Amino acid sequence: MSEFTVTGQWNARDGWQSFEKDIEAVNENVAREHVLAEFGSKHGLKRTQVEIEGVDA
């Protein structure tokens, strides 16, 4: 598995907040899914409330 850095923004109460997460995953698509699932479970956000700007290996 490789380590990916996922960057983007999520819709908080005060407006859009930037984030940067390091995720171990098989490929970029799996890394995106892990980030979206994490924001959904921890913050109760829907996928439309998270914008992923980039995934770097």
PDB file of N, CA and C in Angstrom:
ATOM      1  N   MET A   1       0.840  -1.179   0.000  1.00  0.00           N
ATOM      2  CA  MET A   1       0.000   0.000   0.000  1.00  0.00           C
ATOM      3  C   MET A   1       0.885   1.242   0.000  1.00  0.00           C
ATOM      4  N   SER A   2       0.360   2.280  -0.586  1.00  0.00           N
ATOM      5  CA  SER A   2       1.084   3.547  -0.689  1.00  0.00           C
ATOM      6  C   SER A   2       0.446   4.576   0.230  1.00  0.00           C
ATOM      7  N   GLU A   3       1.197   5.628   0.515  1.00  0.00           N
ATOM      8  CA  GLU A   3       0.655   6.713   1.320  1.00  0.00           C
ATOM      9  C   GLU A   3       0.322   7.882   0.404  1.00  0.00           C
ATOM     10  N   PHE A   4      -0.883   8.401   0.548  1.00  0.00           N
ATOM     11  CA  PHE A   4      -1.363   9.513  -0.258  1.00  0.00           C
ATOM     12  C   PHE A   4      -1.693  10.688   0.649  1.00  0.00           C
ATOM     13  N   THR A   5      -1.478  11.894   0.139  1.00  0.00           N
ATOM     14  CA  THR A   5      -1.877  13.111   0.829  1.00  0.00           C
ATOM     15  C   THR A   5      -3.067  13.693   0.085  1.00  0.00           C
ATOM     16  N   VAL A   6      -4.184  13.772   0.776  1.00  0.00           N
ATOM     17  CA  VAL A   6      -5.424  14.275   0.183  1.00  0.00           C
ATOM     18  C   VAL A   6      -5.661  15.679   0.731  1.00  0.00           C
ATOM     19  N   THR A   7      -5.856  16.638  -0.176  1.00  0.00           N
ATOM     20  CA  THR A   7      -6.104  18.016   0.239  1.00  0.00           C
ATOM     21  C   THR A   7      -7.455  18.469  -0.303  1.00  0.00           C
ATOM     22  N   GLY A   8      -8.054  19.417   0.403  1.00  0.00           N
ATOM     23  CA  GLY A   8      -9.338  19.943  -0.044  1.00  0.00           C
ATOM     24  C   GLY A   8      -9.960  20.858   0.987  1.00  0.00           C
ATOM     25  N   GLN A   9     -11.284  20.987   0.900  1.00  0.00           N
ATOM     26  CA  GLN A   9     -12.043  21.846   1.793  1.00  0.00           C
ATOM     27  C   GLN A   9     -13.302  21.119   2.233  1.00  0.00           C
ATOM     28  N   TRP A  10     -13.789  21.480   3.421  1.00  0.00           N
ATOM     29  CA  TRP A  10     -15.064  20.954   3.873  1.00  0.00           C
ATOM     30  C   TRP A  10     -15.906  22.100   4.413  1.00  0.00           C
ATOM     31  N   ASN A  11     -17.216  21.953   4.300  1.00  0.00           N
ATOM     32  CA  ASN A  11     -18.146  23.017   4.645  1.00  0.00           C
ATOM     33  C   ASN A  11     -18.434  22.977   6.140  1.00  0.00           C
ATOM     34  N   ALA A  12     -17.808  23.887   6.885  1.00  0.00           N
ATOM     35  CA  ALA A  12     -18.023  23.997   8.322  1.00  0.00           C
ATOM     36  C   ALA A  12     -19.089  25.056   8.588  1.00  0.00           C
ATOM     37  N   ARG A  13     -19.431  25.243   9.842  1.00  0.00           N
ATOM     38  CA  ARG A  13     -20.447  26.243  10.197  1.00  0.00           C
ATOM     39  C   ARG A  13     -19.981  27.658   9.858  1.00  0.00           C
ATOM     40  N   ASP A  14     -18.677  27.904  10.002  1.00  0.00           N
ATOM     41  CA  ASP A  14     -18.128  29.242   9.766  1.00  0.00           C
ATOM     42  C   ASP A  14     -17.785  29.493   8.303  1.00  0.00           C
ATOM     43  N   GLY A  15     -17.959  28.503   7.452  1.00  0.00           N
ATOM     44  CA  GLY A  15     -17.570  28.618   6.049  1.00  0.00           C
ATOM     45  C   GLY A  15     -16.687  27.439   5.686  1.00  0.00           C
ATOM     46  N   TRP A  16     -15.994  27.547   4.582  1.00  0.00           N
ATOM     47  CA  TRP A  16     -15.157  26.446   4.106  1.00  0.00           C
ATOM     48  C   TRP A  16     -13.841  26.406   4.867  1.00  0.00           C
ATOM     49  N   GLN A  17     -13.461  25.224   5.347  1.00  0.00           N
ATOM     50  CA  GLN A  17     -12.210  24.997   6.057  1.00  0.00           C
ATOM     51  C   GLN A  17     -11.316  24.092   5.223  1.00  0.00           C
ATOM     52  N   SER A  18     -10.035  24.400   5.151  1.00  0.00           N
ATOM     53  CA  SER A  18      -9.090  23.574   4.401  1.00  0.00           C
ATOM     54  C   SER A  18      -8.664  22.372   5.248  1.00  0.00           C
ATOM     55  N   PHE A  19      -8.282  21.300   4.566  1.00  0.00           N
ATOM     56  CA  PHE A  19      -7.767  20.131   5.268  1.00  0.00           C
ATOM     57  C   PHE A  19      -6.679  19.468   4.435  1.00  0.00           C
ATOM     58  N   GLU A  20      -5.852  18.697   5.121  1.00  0.00           N
ATOM     59  CA  GLU A  20      -4.819  17.884   4.487  1.00  0.00           C
ATOM     60  C   GLU A  20      -4.695  16.604   5.310  1.00  0.00           C
ATOM     61  N   LYS A  21      -4.968  15.465   4.670  1.00  0.00           N
ATOM     62  CA  LYS A  21      -4.954  14.172   5.373  1.00  0.00           C
ATOM     63  C   LYS A  21      -3.967  13.241   4.703  1.00  0.00           C
ATOM     64  N   ASP A  22      -3.224  12.486   5.508  1.00  0.00           N
ATOM     65  CA  ASP A  22      -2.350  11.439   5.007  1.00  0.00           C
ATOM     66  C   ASP A  22      -3.057  10.106   5.194  1.00  0.00           C
ATOM     67  N   ILE A  23      -3.242   9.371   4.099  1.00  0.00           N
ATOM     68  CA  ILE A  23      -4.005   8.128   4.096  1.00  0.00           C
ATOM     69  C   ILE A  23      -3.175   7.034   3.435  1.00  0.00           C
ATOM     70  N   GLU A  24      -3.167   5.841   4.032  1.00  0.00           N
ATOM     71  CA  GLU A  24      -2.576   4.678   3.371  1.00  0.00           C
ATOM     72  C   GLU A  24      -3.668   3.968   2.593  1.00  0.00           C
ATOM     73  N   ALA A  25      -3.438   3.783   1.299  1.00  0.00           N
ATOM     74  CA  ALA A  25      -4.447   3.156   0.447  1.00  0.00           C
ATOM     75  C   ALA A  25      -3.784   2.482  -0.741  1.00  0.00           C
ATOM     76  N   VAL A  26      -4.577   1.671  -1.438  1.00  0.00           N
ATOM     77  CA  VAL A  26      -4.089   0.937  -2.602  1.00  0.00           C
ATOM     78  C   VAL A  26      -3.877   1.876  -3.791  1.00  0.00           C
ATOM     79  N   ASN A  27      -4.840   2.804  -4.010  1.00  0.00           N
ATOM     80  CA  ASN A  27      -4.726   3.758  -5.113  1.00  0.00           C
ATOM     81  C   ASN A  27      -5.423   5.067  -4.734  1.00  0.00           C
ATOM     82  N   GLU A  28      -5.422   6.027  -5.667  1.00  0.00           N
ATOM     83  CA  GLU A  28      -5.987   7.354  -5.385  1.00  0.00           C
ATOM     84  C   GLU A  28      -7.485   7.305  -5.107  1.00  0.00           C
ATOM     85  N   ASN A  29      -8.208   6.486  -5.851  1.00  0.00           N
ATOM     86  CA  ASN A  29      -9.661   6.417  -5.657  1.00  0.00           C
ATOM     87  C   ASN A  29     -10.024   5.897  -4.273  1.00  0.00           C
ATOM     88  N   VAL A  30      -9.292   4.927  -3.790  1.00  0.00           N
ATOM     89  CA  VAL A  30      -9.547   4.385  -2.452  1.00  0.00           C
ATOM     90  C   VAL A  30      -9.210   5.435  -1.399  1.00  0.00           C
ATOM     91  N   ALA A  31      -8.149   6.200  -1.615  1.00  0.00           N
ATOM     92  CA  ALA A  31      -7.787   7.274  -0.680  1.00  0.00           C
ATOM     93  C   ALA A  31      -8.894   8.313  -0.606  1.00  0.00           C
ATOM     94  N   ARG A  32      -9.467   8.687  -1.756  1.00  0.00           N
ATOM     95  CA  ARG A  32     -10.597   9.631  -1.769  1.00  0.00           C
ATOM     96  C   ARG A  32     -11.780   9.095  -0.973  1.00  0.00           C
ATOM     97  N   GLU A  33     -12.108   7.831  -1.184  1.00  0.00           N
ATOM     98  CA  GLU A  33     -13.239   7.212  -0.490  1.00  0.00           C
ATOM     99  C   GLU A  33     -13.022   7.186   1.021  1.00  0.00           C
ATOM    100  N   HIS A  34     -11.791   6.902   1.460  1.00  0.00           N
ATOM    101  CA  HIS A  34     -11.490   6.879   2.892  1.00  0.00           C
ATOM    102  C   HIS A  34     -11.690   8.255   3.519  1.00  0.00           C
ATOM    103  N   VAL A  35     -11.256   9.298   2.810  1.00  0.00           N
ATOM    104  CA  VAL A  35     -11.416  10.658   3.333  1.00  0.00           C
ATOM    105  C   VAL A  35     -12.887  11.033   3.422  1.00  0.00           C
ATOM    106  N   LEU A  36     -13.646  10.750   2.370  1.00  0.00           N
ATOM    107  CA  LEU A  36     -15.077  11.068   2.389  1.00  0.00           C
ATOM    108  C   LEU A  36     -15.796  10.297   3.491  1.00  0.00           C
ATOM    109  N   ALA A  37     -15.452   9.037   3.681  1.00  0.00           N
ATOM    110  CA  ALA A  37     -16.075   8.223   4.724  1.00  0.00           C
ATOM    111  C   ALA A  37     -15.714   8.747   6.115  1.00  0.00           C
ATOM    112  N   GLU A  38     -14.473   9.186   6.278  1.00  0.00           N
ATOM    113  CA  GLU A  38     -14.032   9.703   7.580  1.00  0.00           C
ATOM    114  C   GLU A  38     -14.765  10.991   7.942  1.00  0.00           C
ATOM    115  N   PHE A  39     -14.884  11.914   6.989  1.00  0.00           N
ATOM    116  CA  PHE A  39     -15.623  13.148   7.262  1.00  0.00           C
ATOM    117  C   PHE A  39     -17.097  12.855   7.532  1.00  0.00           C
ATOM    118  N   GLY A  40     -17.653  11.894   6.845  1.00  0.00           N
ATOM    119  CA  GLY A  40     -19.046  11.540   7.089  1.00  0.00           C
ATOM    120  C   GLY A  40     -19.265  10.957   8.468  1.00  0.00           C
ATOM    121  N   SER A  41     -18.364  10.093   8.905  1.00  0.00           N
ATOM    122  CA  SER A  41     -18.558   9.447  10.199  1.00  0.00           C
ATOM    123  C   SER A  41     -18.197  10.357  11.368  1.00  0.00           C
ATOM    124  N   LYS A  42     -17.140  11.149  11.235  1.00  0.00           N
ATOM    125  CA  LYS A  42     -16.698  11.988  12.353  1.00  0.00           C
ATOM    126  C   LYS A  42     -17.457  13.306  12.463  1.00  0.00           C
ATOM    127  N   HIS A  43     -17.834  13.880  11.318  1.00  0.00           N
ATOM    128  CA  HIS A  43     -18.452  15.202  11.320  1.00  0.00           C
ATOM    129  C   HIS A  43     -19.897  15.200  10.831  1.00  0.00           C
ATOM    130  N   GLY A  44     -20.394  14.060  10.378  1.00  0.00           N
ATOM    131  CA  GLY A  44     -21.767  13.977   9.911  1.00  0.00           C
ATOM    132  C   GLY A  44     -22.007  14.714   8.613  1.00  0.00           C
ATOM    133  N   LEU A  45     -20.971  14.813   7.772  1.00  0.00           N
ATOM    134  CA  LEU A  45     -21.087  15.553   6.514  1.00  0.00           C
ATOM    135  C   LEU A  45     -21.489  14.626   5.377  1.00  0.00           C
ATOM    136  N   LYS A  46     -22.213  15.184   4.438  1.00  0.00           N
ATOM    137  CA  LYS A  46     -22.519  14.471   3.208  1.00  0.00           C
ATOM    138  C   LYS A  46     -21.369  14.684   2.226  1.00  0.00           C
ATOM    139  N   ARG A  47     -21.294  13.832   1.214  1.00  0.00           N
ATOM    140  CA  ARG A  47     -20.208  13.921   0.244  1.00  0.00           C
ATOM    141  C   ARG A  47     -20.202  15.249  -0.505  1.00  0.00           C
ATOM    142  N   THR A  48     -21.364  15.872  -0.666  1.00  0.00           N
ATOM    143  CA  THR A  48     -21.428  17.161  -1.366  1.00  0.00           C
ATOM    144  C   THR A  48     -20.851  18.292  -0.529  1.00  0.00           C
ATOM    145  N   GLN A  49     -20.638  18.056   0.777  1.00  0.00           N
ATOM    146  CA  GLN A  49     -20.095  19.087   1.654  1.00  0.00           C
ATOM    147  C   GLN A  49     -18.573  18.995   1.779  1.00  0.00           C
ATOM    148  N   VAL A  50     -17.954  18.058   1.057  1.00  0.00           N
ATOM    149  CA  VAL A  50     -16.499  17.901   1.062  1.00  0.00           C
ATOM    150  C   VAL A  50     -16.003  18.014  -0.363  1.00  0.00           C
ATOM    151  N   GLU A  51     -15.078  18.935  -0.595  1.00  0.00           N
ATOM    152  CA  GLU A  51     -14.465  19.099  -1.914  1.00  0.00           C
ATOM    153  C   GLU A  51     -13.024  18.650  -1.848  1.00  0.00           C
ATOM    154  N   ILE A  52     -12.667  17.627  -2.606  1.00  0.00           N
ATOM    155  CA  ILE A  52     -11.301  17.145  -2.663  1.00  0.00           C
ATOM    156  C   ILE A  52     -10.622  17.832  -3.839  1.00  0.00           C
ATOM    157  N   GLU A  53      -9.545  18.573  -3.540  1.00  0.00           N
ATOM    158  CA  GLU A  53      -8.852  19.332  -4.576  1.00  0.00           C
ATOM    159  C   GLU A  53      -7.738  18.549  -5.226  1.00  0.00           C
ATOM    160  N   GLY A  54      -7.090  17.652  -4.467  1.00  0.00           N
ATOM    161  CA  GLY A  54      -5.991  16.908  -5.044  1.00  0.00           C
ATOM    162  C   GLY A  54      -5.577  15.711  -4.208  1.00  0.00           C
ATOM    163  N   VAL A  55      -4.971  14.727  -4.870  1.00  0.00           N
ATOM    164  CA  VAL A  55      -4.434  13.543  -4.216  1.00  0.00           C
ATOM    165  C   VAL A  55      -3.010  13.353  -4.734  1.00  0.00           C
ATOM    166  N   ASP A  56      -2.043  13.414  -3.823  1.00  0.00           N
ATOM    167  CA  ASP A  56      -0.635  13.255  -4.198  1.00  0.00           C
ATOM    168  C   ASP A  56      -0.064  12.002  -3.556  1.00  0.00           C
ATOM    169  N   ALA A  57       0.761  11.305  -4.311  1.00  0.00           N
ATOM    170  CA  ALA A  57       1.389  10.082  -3.791  1.00  0.00           C
ATOM    171  C   ALA A  57       2.545  10.428  -2.888  1.00  0.00           C
TER     172      ALA A  57
END
